[in-house]
XYZ file of C-alpha atoms in Angstrom:
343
model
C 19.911 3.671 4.274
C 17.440 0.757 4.428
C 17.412 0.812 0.954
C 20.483 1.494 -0.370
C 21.558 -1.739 2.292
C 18.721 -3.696 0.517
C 19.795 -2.507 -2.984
C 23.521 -3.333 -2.875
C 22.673 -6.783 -1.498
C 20.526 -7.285 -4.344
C 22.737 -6.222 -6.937
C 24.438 -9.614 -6.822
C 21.254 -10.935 -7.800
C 19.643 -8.669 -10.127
C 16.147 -9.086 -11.052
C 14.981 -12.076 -9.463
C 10.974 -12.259 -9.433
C 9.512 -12.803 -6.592
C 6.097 -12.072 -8.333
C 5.326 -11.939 -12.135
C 2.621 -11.292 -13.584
C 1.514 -11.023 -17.242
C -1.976 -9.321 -18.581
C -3.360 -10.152 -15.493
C -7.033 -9.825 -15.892
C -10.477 -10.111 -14.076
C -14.067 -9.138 -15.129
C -17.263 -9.535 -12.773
C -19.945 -10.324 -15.586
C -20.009 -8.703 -19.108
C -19.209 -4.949 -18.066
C -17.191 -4.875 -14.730
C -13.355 -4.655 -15.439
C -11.853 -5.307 -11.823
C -8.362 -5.564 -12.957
C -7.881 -4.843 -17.004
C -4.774 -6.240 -18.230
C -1.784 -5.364 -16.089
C 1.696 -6.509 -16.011
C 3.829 -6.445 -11.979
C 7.250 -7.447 -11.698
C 8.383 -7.378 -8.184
C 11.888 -8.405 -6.946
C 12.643 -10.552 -4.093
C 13.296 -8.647 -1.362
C 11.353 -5.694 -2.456
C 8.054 -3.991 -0.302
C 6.192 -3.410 -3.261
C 3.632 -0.655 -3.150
C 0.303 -1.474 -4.931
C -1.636 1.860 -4.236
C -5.026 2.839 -4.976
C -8.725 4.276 -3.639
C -11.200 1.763 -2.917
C -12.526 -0.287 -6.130
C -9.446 0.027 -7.749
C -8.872 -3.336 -8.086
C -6.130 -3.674 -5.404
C -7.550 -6.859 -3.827
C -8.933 -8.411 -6.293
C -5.136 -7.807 -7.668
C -4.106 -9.914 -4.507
C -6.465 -12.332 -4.378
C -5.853 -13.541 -7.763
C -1.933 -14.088 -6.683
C -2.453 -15.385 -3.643
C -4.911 -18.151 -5.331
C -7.867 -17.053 -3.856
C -9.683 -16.252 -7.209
C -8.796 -17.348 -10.793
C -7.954 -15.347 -13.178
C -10.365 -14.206 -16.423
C -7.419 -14.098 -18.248
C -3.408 -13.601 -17.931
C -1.022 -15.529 -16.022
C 0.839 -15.062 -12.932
C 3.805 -16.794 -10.892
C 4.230 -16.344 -6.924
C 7.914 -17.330 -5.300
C 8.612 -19.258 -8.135
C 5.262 -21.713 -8.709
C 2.429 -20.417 -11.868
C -0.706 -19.545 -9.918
C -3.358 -21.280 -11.700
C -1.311 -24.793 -12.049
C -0.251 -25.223 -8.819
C -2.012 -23.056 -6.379
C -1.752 -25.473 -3.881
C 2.194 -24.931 -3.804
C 1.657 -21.346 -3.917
C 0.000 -21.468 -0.683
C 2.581 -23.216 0.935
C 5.408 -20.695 -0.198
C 3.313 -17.581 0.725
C 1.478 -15.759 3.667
C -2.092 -13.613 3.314
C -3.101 -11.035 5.306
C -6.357 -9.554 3.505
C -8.560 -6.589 5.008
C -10.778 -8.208 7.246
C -9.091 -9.503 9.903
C -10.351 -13.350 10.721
C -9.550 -14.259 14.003
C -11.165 -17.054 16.039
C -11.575 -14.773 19.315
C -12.056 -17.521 21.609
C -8.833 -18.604 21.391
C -5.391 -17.079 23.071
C -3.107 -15.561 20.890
C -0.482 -18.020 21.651
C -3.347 -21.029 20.789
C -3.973 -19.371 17.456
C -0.052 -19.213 16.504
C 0.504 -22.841 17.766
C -2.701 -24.407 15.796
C -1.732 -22.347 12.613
C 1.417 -24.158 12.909
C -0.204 -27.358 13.075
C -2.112 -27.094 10.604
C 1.231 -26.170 8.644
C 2.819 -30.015 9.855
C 4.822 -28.546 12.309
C 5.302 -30.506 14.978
C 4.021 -29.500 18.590
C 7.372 -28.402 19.685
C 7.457 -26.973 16.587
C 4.971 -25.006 16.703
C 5.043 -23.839 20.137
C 8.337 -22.784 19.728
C 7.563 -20.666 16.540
C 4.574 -19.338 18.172
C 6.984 -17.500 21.185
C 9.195 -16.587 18.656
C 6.598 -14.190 16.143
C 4.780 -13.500 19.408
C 8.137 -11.547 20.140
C 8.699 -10.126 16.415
C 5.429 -8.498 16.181
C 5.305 -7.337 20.036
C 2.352 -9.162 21.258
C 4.490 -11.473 23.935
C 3.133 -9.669 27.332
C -1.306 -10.204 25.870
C -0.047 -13.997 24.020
C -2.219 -15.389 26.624
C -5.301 -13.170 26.808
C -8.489 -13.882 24.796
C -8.258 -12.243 21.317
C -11.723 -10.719 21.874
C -9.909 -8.447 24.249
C -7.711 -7.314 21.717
C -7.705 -3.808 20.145
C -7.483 -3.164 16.458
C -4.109 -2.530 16.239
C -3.493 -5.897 18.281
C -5.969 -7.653 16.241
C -3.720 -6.907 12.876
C -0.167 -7.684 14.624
C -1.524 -11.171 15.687
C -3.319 -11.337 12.231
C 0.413 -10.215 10.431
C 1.756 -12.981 13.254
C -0.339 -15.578 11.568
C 0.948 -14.993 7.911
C 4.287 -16.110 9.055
C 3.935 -18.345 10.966
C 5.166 -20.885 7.904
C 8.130 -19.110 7.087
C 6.408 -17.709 3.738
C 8.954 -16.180 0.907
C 6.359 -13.987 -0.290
C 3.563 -11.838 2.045
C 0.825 -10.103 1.094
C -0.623 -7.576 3.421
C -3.825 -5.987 2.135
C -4.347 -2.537 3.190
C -3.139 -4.155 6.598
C -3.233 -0.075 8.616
C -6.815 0.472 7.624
C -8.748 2.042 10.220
C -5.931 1.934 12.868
C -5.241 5.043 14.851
C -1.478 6.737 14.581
C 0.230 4.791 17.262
C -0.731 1.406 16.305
C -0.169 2.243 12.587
C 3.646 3.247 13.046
C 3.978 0.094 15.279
C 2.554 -1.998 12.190
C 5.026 -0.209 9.911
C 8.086 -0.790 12.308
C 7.024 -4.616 12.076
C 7.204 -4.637 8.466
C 10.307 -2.529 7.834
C 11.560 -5.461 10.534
C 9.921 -8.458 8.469
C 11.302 -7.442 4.924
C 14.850 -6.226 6.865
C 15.488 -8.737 9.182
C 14.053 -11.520 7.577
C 14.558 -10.726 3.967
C 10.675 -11.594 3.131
C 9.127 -10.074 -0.066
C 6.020 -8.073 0.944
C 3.566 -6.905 -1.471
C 1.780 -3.990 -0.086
C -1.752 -2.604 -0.574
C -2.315 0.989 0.495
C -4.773 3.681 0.601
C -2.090 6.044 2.266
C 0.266 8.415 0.772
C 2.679 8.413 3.293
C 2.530 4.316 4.046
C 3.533 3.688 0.090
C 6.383 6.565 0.640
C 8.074 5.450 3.850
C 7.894 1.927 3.477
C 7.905 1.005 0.019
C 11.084 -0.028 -2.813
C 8.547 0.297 -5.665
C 5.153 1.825 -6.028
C 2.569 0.827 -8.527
C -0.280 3.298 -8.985
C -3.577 1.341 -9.738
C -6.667 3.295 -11.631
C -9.716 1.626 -12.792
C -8.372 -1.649 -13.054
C -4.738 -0.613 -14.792
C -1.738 0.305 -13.535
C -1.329 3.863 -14.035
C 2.518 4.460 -12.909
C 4.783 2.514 -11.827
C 8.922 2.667 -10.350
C 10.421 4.060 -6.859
C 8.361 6.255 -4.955
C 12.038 9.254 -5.681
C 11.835 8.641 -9.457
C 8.148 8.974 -9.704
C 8.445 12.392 -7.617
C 11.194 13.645 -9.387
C 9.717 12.509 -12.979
C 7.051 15.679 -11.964
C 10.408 17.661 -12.209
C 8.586 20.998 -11.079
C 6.716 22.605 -8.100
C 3.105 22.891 -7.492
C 1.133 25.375 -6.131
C -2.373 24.280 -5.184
C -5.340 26.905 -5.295
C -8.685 26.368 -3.861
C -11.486 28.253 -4.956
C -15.145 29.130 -3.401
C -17.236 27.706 -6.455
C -15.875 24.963 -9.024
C -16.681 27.900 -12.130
C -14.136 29.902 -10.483
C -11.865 27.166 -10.623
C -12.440 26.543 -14.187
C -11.814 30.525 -14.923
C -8.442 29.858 -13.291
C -7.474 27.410 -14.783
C -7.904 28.796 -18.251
C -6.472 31.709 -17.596
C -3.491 29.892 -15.384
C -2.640 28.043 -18.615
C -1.452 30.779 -20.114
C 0.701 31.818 -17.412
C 4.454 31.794 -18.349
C 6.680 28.593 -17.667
C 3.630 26.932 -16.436
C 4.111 23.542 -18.143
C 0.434 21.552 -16.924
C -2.760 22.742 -15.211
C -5.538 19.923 -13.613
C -8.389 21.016 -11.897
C -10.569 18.586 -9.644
C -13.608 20.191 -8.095
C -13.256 23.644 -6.267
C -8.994 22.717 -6.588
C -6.408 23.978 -8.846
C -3.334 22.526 -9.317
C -0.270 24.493 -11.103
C 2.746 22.709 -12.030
C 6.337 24.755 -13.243
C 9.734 25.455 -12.004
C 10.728 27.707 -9.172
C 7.296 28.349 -8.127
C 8.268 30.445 -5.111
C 9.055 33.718 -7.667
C 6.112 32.567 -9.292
C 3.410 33.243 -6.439
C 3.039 36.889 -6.234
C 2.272 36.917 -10.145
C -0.093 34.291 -10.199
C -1.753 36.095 -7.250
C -2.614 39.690 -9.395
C -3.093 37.812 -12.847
C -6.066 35.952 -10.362
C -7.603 38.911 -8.801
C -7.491 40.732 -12.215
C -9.332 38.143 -13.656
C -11.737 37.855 -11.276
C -11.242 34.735 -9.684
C -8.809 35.282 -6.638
C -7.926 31.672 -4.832
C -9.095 31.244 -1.301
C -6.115 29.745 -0.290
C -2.479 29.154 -2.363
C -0.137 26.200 -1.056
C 3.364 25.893 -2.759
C 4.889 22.538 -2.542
C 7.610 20.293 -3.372
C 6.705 17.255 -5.575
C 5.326 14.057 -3.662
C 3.057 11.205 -4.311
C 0.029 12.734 -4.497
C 1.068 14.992 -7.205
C 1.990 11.890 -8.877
C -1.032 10.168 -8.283
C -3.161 13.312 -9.558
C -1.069 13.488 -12.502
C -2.040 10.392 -13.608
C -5.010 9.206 -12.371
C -6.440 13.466 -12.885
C -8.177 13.034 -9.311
C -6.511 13.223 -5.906
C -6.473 9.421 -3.880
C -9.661 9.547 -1.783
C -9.309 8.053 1.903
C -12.658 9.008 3.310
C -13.380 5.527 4.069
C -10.211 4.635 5.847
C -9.946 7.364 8.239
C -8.255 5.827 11.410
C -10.176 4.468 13.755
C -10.398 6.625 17.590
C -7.721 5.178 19.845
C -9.198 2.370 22.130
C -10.593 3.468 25.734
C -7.614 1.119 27.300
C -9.254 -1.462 28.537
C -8.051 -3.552 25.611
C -4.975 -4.475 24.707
């Protein structure tokens, strides 16, 4: 419902940019392509999706837009104002929250909000007053006068999220902003976004190592590869562009998994095989008649599966379909919850 809402109020202003970008391009010395040439077009209004494993180039995607490092080549436009010739006026129509969180912990939260908000040129009433007011939206009223250093994680990225807005931005990018956080205080991060881009209208481009953040929260998803976007439209279209089942197959040694997969290829109505490792991925229609076949043709070939999972398409079908490898989150398990004492 959020979307179709978001959708129909949009319709009456189709395709207004909130972000642009043209053969967007950065290189680290002679051989390292960060980000290779890509093209984003992101509505206002949207949560945009930008997901990807680690070295990617996700941030150095966002840090380009949000000013923080030019370009190699390309150009680029953020809430209406080109990137590289006026960056200052960028800043001032757009909040950053990057991956590691920079928080004077010294400070109250409240003290943080109300000197961002100085700095901005509100003035003291000013900022107090818009200080209370995101201490509310993002839940952190009842700790807004506790030392940050007794802050947990989750706590720590509200108030960080808290301080991205407090300026009013148009556009906000939140890099990878669950990362490490353990169930509970991710959902409540979600919640504040869904509430952000809902309430408030805010565009909020999105980097994401999880699956299921890019599929519950965003309009759009971008797939990013090696420096290139790989895929790219709502997270529905790119599921049902798959347009079959899967079955996934593990196997005890990665030569078995190669036999299968040869000999799975050949299997009727099977329309594409991938392989990654010791896994097996099958993709055709109406898999579910499918499974006891695929089972004997296996075992008669030598090569039975340890285990056999049918499934509906989602993202990470789509992501292994493009990228060939499945989107590895090793390093940003969530973190244990706290012990309590913080908050």
């Amino acid at each position: 419902l959020r979307s179709v809402r978001r959708h129909s109020h949009r319709a009456l202003e189709e395709h207004v940019l909130a972000i642009e970008a043209t053969g967007l391009t950065k290189h680290f010395g002679p051989t390292i392509r960060a980000v290779d040439g890509i093209d984003l077009r992101v509505e206002e209004g949207q949560i945009f999706g930008f997901l990807g494993q680690n070295g990617s180039g996700k941030t150095t995607t966002v840090r380009m837009l949000a000013t923080l490092t030019r370009p190699t080549a390309g150009t680029a436009g953020v809430a209406g104002v080109e990137v590289q010739a006026n960056p200052a006026e960028v800043r001032r129509r757009v909040g950053v929250a990057l991956q590691e969180v920079g928080l004077d912990e010294l400070q109250t939260g409240r003290e943080l909000l109300e000197l961002q908000g100085r700095l901005f040129g509100q003035s003291a009433r000013e900022a107090r007053e818009r200080a209370a007011h995101l201490l509310e939206v993002v839940g952190l009223a009842d700790v807004a006068d506790r030392p940050i250093r007794g802050y947990s994680g989750g706590t720590k990225r509200r108030l960080d999220l808290a301080c991205a807005l407090v300026h009013g931005p148009r556009v906000v990018f939140l890099d990878e902003p669950t990362t490490g956080l353990d169930p509970v205080s991710r959902d409540a991060v979600w919640r504040y976004i869904e509430e952000l881009n809902r309430g408030q209208g805010v565009t909020v481009f999105l980097t994401t190592q999880y699956l299921e953040e890019a599929d519950r929260l965003a309009d759009t998803v971008a797939i990013m590869d090696q420096g290139k976007i790989v895929a790219q439209g709502p997270p529905g279209e790119l599921k049902a562009s798959i347009g079959t089942d899967s079955i996934m197959l593990t196997f005890e040694a990665e030569e078995s998994a190669a036999r299968a997969a040869a000999v799975l290829g050949q299997f009727e109505g099977v329309q594409r095989v991938l392989t990654s490792g010791q896994e097996v991925a099958v993709y055709l229609h109406d898999g579910a008649s499918a499974v006891a076949a695929i089972v004997r043709l296996l075992d008669e070939a030598g090569a039975p599966a340890q285990t056999l999972v049918l499934k509906q398409p989602t993202l990470d079908d789509v992501f292994l379909q493009v990228t060939g490898h499945h989107l590895d989150v090793e390093d940003a398990r969530p973190a244990a919850p706290s012990s309590g004492r913080n908050a």
